[in-house]
Amino acid sequence: MMNTVLVLNGPNLNLLGVREPEIYGRTTLADIEEMCSISAAEAGLGIRCVQSNHEGGLIDAVHEARETTVGAVINAGAYTHTSLALHDALKSYDHPIIEVHLSNPHARESFRHHSYLSPVAAAVIAGAGARGYVHAIEILAEKLRRTDSAE
Ligand code: CA2
């Protein structure tokens, strides 16, 4: 579907709302995906949600999305800080990418301060909790509208 946005979540984010609510809040991943779906629908977009605890699973999802989606909202979890392989996969993804983090990694341990995703992201949203995903969809939709009207 050429109006589909990939919403990609990395390791441990399937535990959202269940563990460590003091850091990541009480909203579940299913809640976030529903919020994204509503926000995307308002902008005339659909979403495809993928969560994987495996680096290769995330990379496969990006490859599969290359021809079938128009943009991506990605929280790669801890792979944000470690995965050159995911960085390379995203470099071959020829659509806008919005990087999202529930927490603000820059206010946390120094090993969370570097992101392999940020150099390939059109925007980064961090520390806004689950609302950050909705903002990411809105920003992506605006970028896609601008691209469409420039064509
Ligand atoms: O703030 C974010 O969204 C992070 O991407 C979350 C990652 C962390 O490694 C990044 O530095 C920042 C961790 C996701 C772990 O998710 C959990 C959710 C519930 C319970 C335990 C872990």
PDB file of C-alpha atoms and ligand atoms in Angstrom:
ATOM      1  CA  MET A   1       0.000   0.000   0.000  1.00  0.00           C
ATOM      2  CA  MET A   2       1.601   3.261  -1.056  1.00  0.00           C
ATOM      3  CA  ASN A   3       0.116   5.283   1.805  1.00  0.00           C
ATOM      4  CA  THR A   4       1.330   2.966   4.536  1.00  0.00           C
ATOM      5  CA  VAL A   5       3.691   4.015   7.326  1.00  0.00           C
ATOM      6  CA  LEU A   6       5.911   1.471   9.090  1.00  0.00           C
ATOM      7  CA  VAL A   7       5.740   1.735  12.896  1.00  0.00           C
ATOM      8  CA  LEU A   8       8.743  -0.264  14.038  1.00  0.00           C
ATOM      9  CA  ASN A   9       9.543  -1.070  17.668  1.00  0.00           C
ATOM     10  CA  GLY A  10      12.635  -2.828  18.955  1.00  0.00           C
ATOM     11  CA  PRO A  11      13.638  -5.051  21.841  1.00  0.00           C
ATOM     12  CA  ASN A  12      11.687  -5.155  25.099  1.00  0.00           C
ATOM     13  CA  LEU A  13       9.115  -2.610  23.944  1.00  0.00           C
ATOM     14  CA  ASN A  14       6.580  -5.459  23.962  1.00  0.00           C
ATOM     15  CA  LEU A  15       6.831  -5.109  27.772  1.00  0.00           C
ATOM     16  CA  LEU A  16       5.553  -1.527  27.778  1.00  0.00           C
ATOM     17  CA  GLY A  17       2.948  -0.856  30.421  1.00  0.00           C
ATOM     18  CA  VAL A  18       3.863  -4.114  32.151  1.00  0.00           C
ATOM     19  CA  ARG A  19       7.383  -3.454  33.559  1.00  0.00           C
ATOM     20  CA  GLU A  20       9.275  -0.292  34.664  1.00  0.00           C
ATOM     21  CA  PRO A  21       6.268   2.096  34.420  1.00  0.00           C
ATOM     22  CA  GLU A  22       8.297   4.742  36.319  1.00  0.00           C
ATOM     23  CA  ILE A  23      10.559   5.077  33.235  1.00  0.00           C
ATOM     24  CA  TYR A  24       8.364   4.075  30.302  1.00  0.00           C
ATOM     25  CA  GLY A  25       4.835   4.824  31.547  1.00  0.00           C
ATOM     26  CA  ARG A  26       1.716   2.665  31.765  1.00  0.00           C
ATOM     27  CA  THR A  27       0.705   2.780  28.115  1.00  0.00           C
ATOM     28  CA  THR A  28       1.041  -0.593  26.397  1.00  0.00           C
ATOM     29  CA  LEU A  29       2.489  -1.148  22.940  1.00  0.00           C
ATOM     30  CA  ALA A  30      -1.000  -2.081  21.718  1.00  0.00           C
ATOM     31  CA  ASP A  31      -2.249   1.307  23.038  1.00  0.00           C
ATOM     32  CA  ILE A  32       0.557   3.103  21.189  1.00  0.00           C
ATOM     33  CA  GLU A  33      -0.178   1.257  17.961  1.00  0.00           C
ATOM     34  CA  GLU A  34      -3.855   2.213  18.295  1.00  0.00           C
ATOM     35  CA  MET A  35      -2.883   5.875  18.868  1.00  0.00           C
ATOM     36  CA  CYS A  36      -0.671   5.746  15.761  1.00  0.00           C
ATOM     37  CA  SER A  37      -3.438   4.163  13.713  1.00  0.00           C
ATOM     38  CA  ILE A  38      -5.899   6.931  14.662  1.00  0.00           C
ATOM     39  CA  SER A  39      -3.381   9.691  13.998  1.00  0.00           C
ATOM     40  CA  ALA A  40      -2.379   8.161  10.651  1.00  0.00           C
ATOM     41  CA  ALA A  41      -6.008   7.705   9.570  1.00  0.00           C
ATOM     42  CA  GLU A  42      -6.659  11.414  10.260  1.00  0.00           C
ATOM     43  CA  ALA A  43      -3.857  12.160   7.778  1.00  0.00           C
ATOM     44  CA  GLY A  44      -5.137   9.660   5.203  1.00  0.00           C
ATOM     45  CA  LEU A  45      -2.409   7.141   5.994  1.00  0.00           C
ATOM     46  CA  GLY A  46      -2.410   3.527   7.089  1.00  0.00           C
ATOM     47  CA  ILE A  47       0.129   1.873   9.362  1.00  0.00           C
ATOM     48  CA  ARG A  48       1.972  -1.437   9.528  1.00  0.00           C
ATOM     49  CA  CYS A  49       3.188  -2.250  13.024  1.00  0.00           C
ATOM     50  CA  VAL A  50       6.167  -4.516  13.635  1.00  0.00           C
ATOM     51  CA  GLN A  51       7.896  -5.244  16.943  1.00  0.00           C
ATOM     52  CA  SER A  52      10.921  -7.474  17.157  1.00  0.00           C
ATOM     53  CA  ASN A  53      13.333  -8.387  19.935  1.00  0.00           C
ATOM     54  CA  HIS A  54      15.905  -9.353  17.282  1.00  0.00           C
ATOM     55  CA  GLU A  55      18.222  -7.089  15.301  1.00  0.00           C
ATOM     56  CA  GLY A  56      17.712  -9.184  12.147  1.00  0.00           C
ATOM     57  CA  GLY A  57      13.942  -9.017  12.567  1.00  0.00           C
ATOM     58  CA  LEU A  58      14.086  -5.212  12.567  1.00  0.00           C
ATOM     59  CA  ILE A  59      16.363  -5.195   9.510  1.00  0.00           C
ATOM     60  CA  ASP A  60      14.057  -7.615   7.651  1.00  0.00           C
ATOM     61  CA  ALA A  61      11.099  -5.353   8.451  1.00  0.00           C
ATOM     62  CA  VAL A  62      12.944  -2.335   7.009  1.00  0.00           C
ATOM     63  CA  HIS A  63      13.847  -4.283   3.840  1.00  0.00           C
ATOM     64  CA  GLU A  64      10.257  -5.480   3.419  1.00  0.00           C
ATOM     65  CA  ALA A  65       9.029  -1.891   3.869  1.00  0.00           C
ATOM     66  CA  ARG A  66      11.300  -0.416   1.175  1.00  0.00           C
ATOM     67  CA  GLU A  67       8.782  -0.846  -1.649  1.00  0.00           C
ATOM     68  CA  THR A  68       5.557  -0.954   0.353  1.00  0.00           C
ATOM     69  CA  THR A  69       5.639   2.024   2.715  1.00  0.00           C
ATOM     70  CA  VAL A  70       6.076   5.784   2.385  1.00  0.00           C
ATOM     71  CA  GLY A  71       7.808   6.510   5.693  1.00  0.00           C
ATOM     72  CA  ALA A  72       8.693   5.052   9.056  1.00  0.00           C
ATOM     73  CA  VAL A  73       8.381   5.817  12.758  1.00  0.00           C
ATOM     74  CA  ILE A  74      11.043   3.875  14.621  1.00  0.00           C
ATOM     75  CA  ASN A  75      11.908   3.237  18.240  1.00  0.00           C
ATOM     76  CA  ALA A  76      14.758   0.746  17.966  1.00  0.00           C
ATOM     77  CA  GLY A  77      15.113   0.474  21.743  1.00  0.00           C
ATOM     78  CA  ALA A  78      18.653  -0.384  22.839  1.00  0.00           C
ATOM     79  CA  TYR A  79      19.657  -1.173  19.223  1.00  0.00           C
ATOM     80  CA  THR A  80      19.506   2.597  18.732  1.00  0.00           C
ATOM     81  CA  HIS A  81      22.822   2.779  20.550  1.00  0.00           C
ATOM     82  CA  THR A  82      24.516  -0.315  19.121  1.00  0.00           C
ATOM     83  CA  SER A  83      23.311  -1.260  15.649  1.00  0.00           C
ATOM     84  CA  LEU A  84      25.427  -0.201  12.709  1.00  0.00           C
ATOM     85  CA  ALA A  85      23.556  -2.930  10.780  1.00  0.00           C
ATOM     86  CA  LEU A  86      20.207  -1.222  11.385  1.00  0.00           C
ATOM     87  CA  HIS A  87      21.771   2.113  10.419  1.00  0.00           C
ATOM     88  CA  ASP A  88      22.898   0.563   7.111  1.00  0.00           C
ATOM     89  CA  ALA A  89      19.462  -0.958   6.460  1.00  0.00           C
ATOM     90  CA  LEU A  90      17.786   2.414   7.107  1.00  0.00           C
ATOM     91  CA  LYS A  91      20.233   4.131   4.764  1.00  0.00           C
ATOM     92  CA  SER A  92      18.788   1.992   1.971  1.00  0.00           C
ATOM     93  CA  TYR A  93      15.229   2.954   2.979  1.00  0.00           C
ATOM     94  CA  ASP A  94      14.427   5.804   0.634  1.00  0.00           C
ATOM     95  CA  HIS A  95      11.643   7.481   2.651  1.00  0.00           C
ATOM     96  CA  PRO A  96      11.479   9.815   5.674  1.00  0.00           C
ATOM     97  CA  ILE A  97      12.263   8.249   9.045  1.00  0.00           C
ATOM     98  CA  ILE A  98      11.198   9.697  12.393  1.00  0.00           C
ATOM     99  CA  GLU A  99      13.167   8.354  15.382  1.00  0.00           C
ATOM    100  CA  VAL A 100      11.161   8.160  18.603  1.00  0.00           C
ATOM    101  CA  HIS A 101      12.089   7.510  22.219  1.00  0.00           C
ATOM    102  CA  LEU A 102       9.658   7.407  25.110  1.00  0.00           C
ATOM    103  CA  SER A 103      12.315   8.608  27.543  1.00  0.00           C
ATOM    104  CA  ASN A 104      14.995  11.203  26.861  1.00  0.00           C
ATOM    105  CA  PRO A 105      18.173   9.136  26.367  1.00  0.00           C
ATOM    106  CA  HIS A 106      20.310  12.284  26.748  1.00  0.00           C
ATOM    107  CA  ALA A 107      19.123  12.682  30.330  1.00  0.00           C
ATOM    108  CA  ARG A 108      20.099   9.080  31.114  1.00  0.00           C
ATOM    109  CA  GLU A 109      23.340   7.040  31.150  1.00  0.00           C
ATOM    110  CA  SER A 110      26.100   8.182  28.782  1.00  0.00           C
ATOM    111  CA  PHE A 111      25.884   4.916  26.806  1.00  0.00           C
ATOM    112  CA  ARG A 112      22.439   6.062  25.642  1.00  0.00           C
ATOM    113  CA  HIS A 113      23.699   9.388  24.299  1.00  0.00           C
ATOM    114  CA  HIS A 114      24.809   8.136  20.892  1.00  0.00           C
ATOM    115  CA  SER A 115      22.249   7.038  18.288  1.00  0.00           C
ATOM    116  CA  TYR A 116      23.069   5.114  15.116  1.00  0.00           C
ATOM    117  CA  LEU A 117      19.619   6.096  13.828  1.00  0.00           C
ATOM    118  CA  SER A 118      19.756   9.873  14.183  1.00  0.00           C
ATOM    119  CA  PRO A 119      22.073  10.412  11.165  1.00  0.00           C
ATOM    120  CA  VAL A 120      19.442   8.807   8.909  1.00  0.00           C
ATOM    121  CA  ALA A 121      16.390  10.335  10.641  1.00  0.00           C
ATOM    122  CA  ALA A 122      14.499  13.387   9.389  1.00  0.00           C
ATOM    123  CA  ALA A 123      13.482  14.169  12.990  1.00  0.00           C
ATOM    124  CA  VAL A 124      14.028  12.817  16.500  1.00  0.00           C
ATOM    125  CA  ILE A 125      11.405  12.946  19.266  1.00  0.00           C
ATOM    126  CA  ALA A 126      12.533  11.986  22.754  1.00  0.00           C
ATOM    127  CA  GLY A 127      11.076  12.281  26.230  1.00  0.00           C
ATOM    128  CA  ALA A 128       7.465  12.917  25.222  1.00  0.00           C
ATOM    129  CA  GLY A 129       6.287   9.436  26.256  1.00  0.00           C
ATOM    130  CA  ALA A 130       3.699   7.642  24.155  1.00  0.00           C
ATOM    131  CA  ARG A 131       2.534  11.004  22.743  1.00  0.00           C
ATOM    132  CA  GLY A 132       5.867  11.140  20.910  1.00  0.00           C
ATOM    133  CA  TYR A 133       4.652   8.472  18.495  1.00  0.00           C
ATOM    134  CA  VAL A 134       1.580  10.552  17.630  1.00  0.00           C
ATOM    135  CA  HIS A 135       3.764  13.607  17.055  1.00  0.00           C
ATOM    136  CA  ALA A 136       6.026  11.457  14.877  1.00  0.00           C
ATOM    137  CA  ILE A 137       3.094  10.381  12.684  1.00  0.00           C
ATOM    138  CA  GLU A 138       1.960  14.022  12.398  1.00  0.00           C
ATOM    139  CA  ILE A 139       5.449  15.214  11.422  1.00  0.00           C
ATOM    140  CA  LEU A 140       5.805  12.380   8.920  1.00  0.00           C
ATOM    141  CA  ALA A 141       2.390  13.151   7.395  1.00  0.00           C
ATOM    142  CA  GLU A 142       3.366  16.805   6.985  1.00  0.00           C
ATOM    143  CA  LYS A 143       6.665  15.867   5.336  1.00  0.00           C
ATOM    144  CA  LEU A 144       4.842  13.531   2.942  1.00  0.00           C
ATOM    145  CA  ARG A 145       2.290  16.242   2.082  1.00  0.00           C
ATOM    146  CA  ARG A 146       5.131  18.659   1.303  1.00  0.00           C
ATOM    147  CA  THR A 147       6.871  16.079  -0.901  1.00  0.00           C
ATOM    148  CA  ASP A 148       3.614  15.346  -2.755  1.00  0.00           C
ATOM    149  CA  SER A 149       2.852  19.018  -3.407  1.00  0.00           C
ATOM    150  CA  ALA A 150       6.403  19.621  -4.666  1.00  0.00           C
ATOM    151  CA  GLU A 151       6.020  16.875  -7.282  1.00  0.00           C
TER     152      GLU A 151
HETATM  153  O1  CA2 B   1      13.178   5.722  25.648  1.00  0.00           O
HETATM  154  C1  CA2 B   1      13.085   4.874  24.746  1.00  0.00           C
HETATM  155  O2  CA2 B   1      12.090   4.745  24.050  1.00  0.00           O
HETATM  156  C2  CA2 B   1      14.253   3.893  24.539  1.00  0.00           C
HETATM  157  O3  CA2 B   1      14.376   3.664  23.125  1.00  0.00           O
HETATM  158  C3  CA2 B   1      13.858   2.624  25.252  1.00  0.00           C
HETATM  159  C4  CA2 B   1      14.963   1.576  25.241  1.00  0.00           C
HETATM  160  C5  CA2 B   1      16.267   2.154  25.741  1.00  0.00           C
HETATM  161  O4  CA2 B   1      17.297   1.188  25.614  1.00  0.00           O
HETATM  162  C6  CA2 B   1      16.657   3.398  24.954  1.00  0.00           C
HETATM  163  O5  CA2 B   1      17.841   3.918  25.502  1.00  0.00           O
HETATM  164  C7  CA2 B   1      15.567   4.447  25.040  1.00  0.00           C
HETATM  165  C8  CA2 B   1      14.585   0.407  26.153  1.00  0.00           C
HETATM  166  C9  CA2 B   1      13.247  -0.201  25.861  1.00  0.00           C
HETATM  167  C10 CA2 B   1      12.924  -1.131  26.972  1.00  0.00           C
HETATM  168  O6  CA2 B   1      11.521  -1.175  27.107  1.00  0.00           O
HETATM  169  C11 CA2 B   1      11.022  -1.677  28.253  1.00  0.00           C
HETATM  170  C12 CA2 B   1       9.676  -1.484  28.443  1.00  0.00           C
HETATM  171  C13 CA2 B   1       9.083  -1.952  29.593  1.00  0.00           C
HETATM  172  C14 CA2 B   1       9.845  -2.610  30.547  1.00  0.00           C
HETATM  173  C15 CA2 B   1      11.185  -2.788  30.331  1.00  0.00           C
HETATM  174  C16 CA2 B   1      11.792  -2.336  29.179  1.00  0.00           C
END
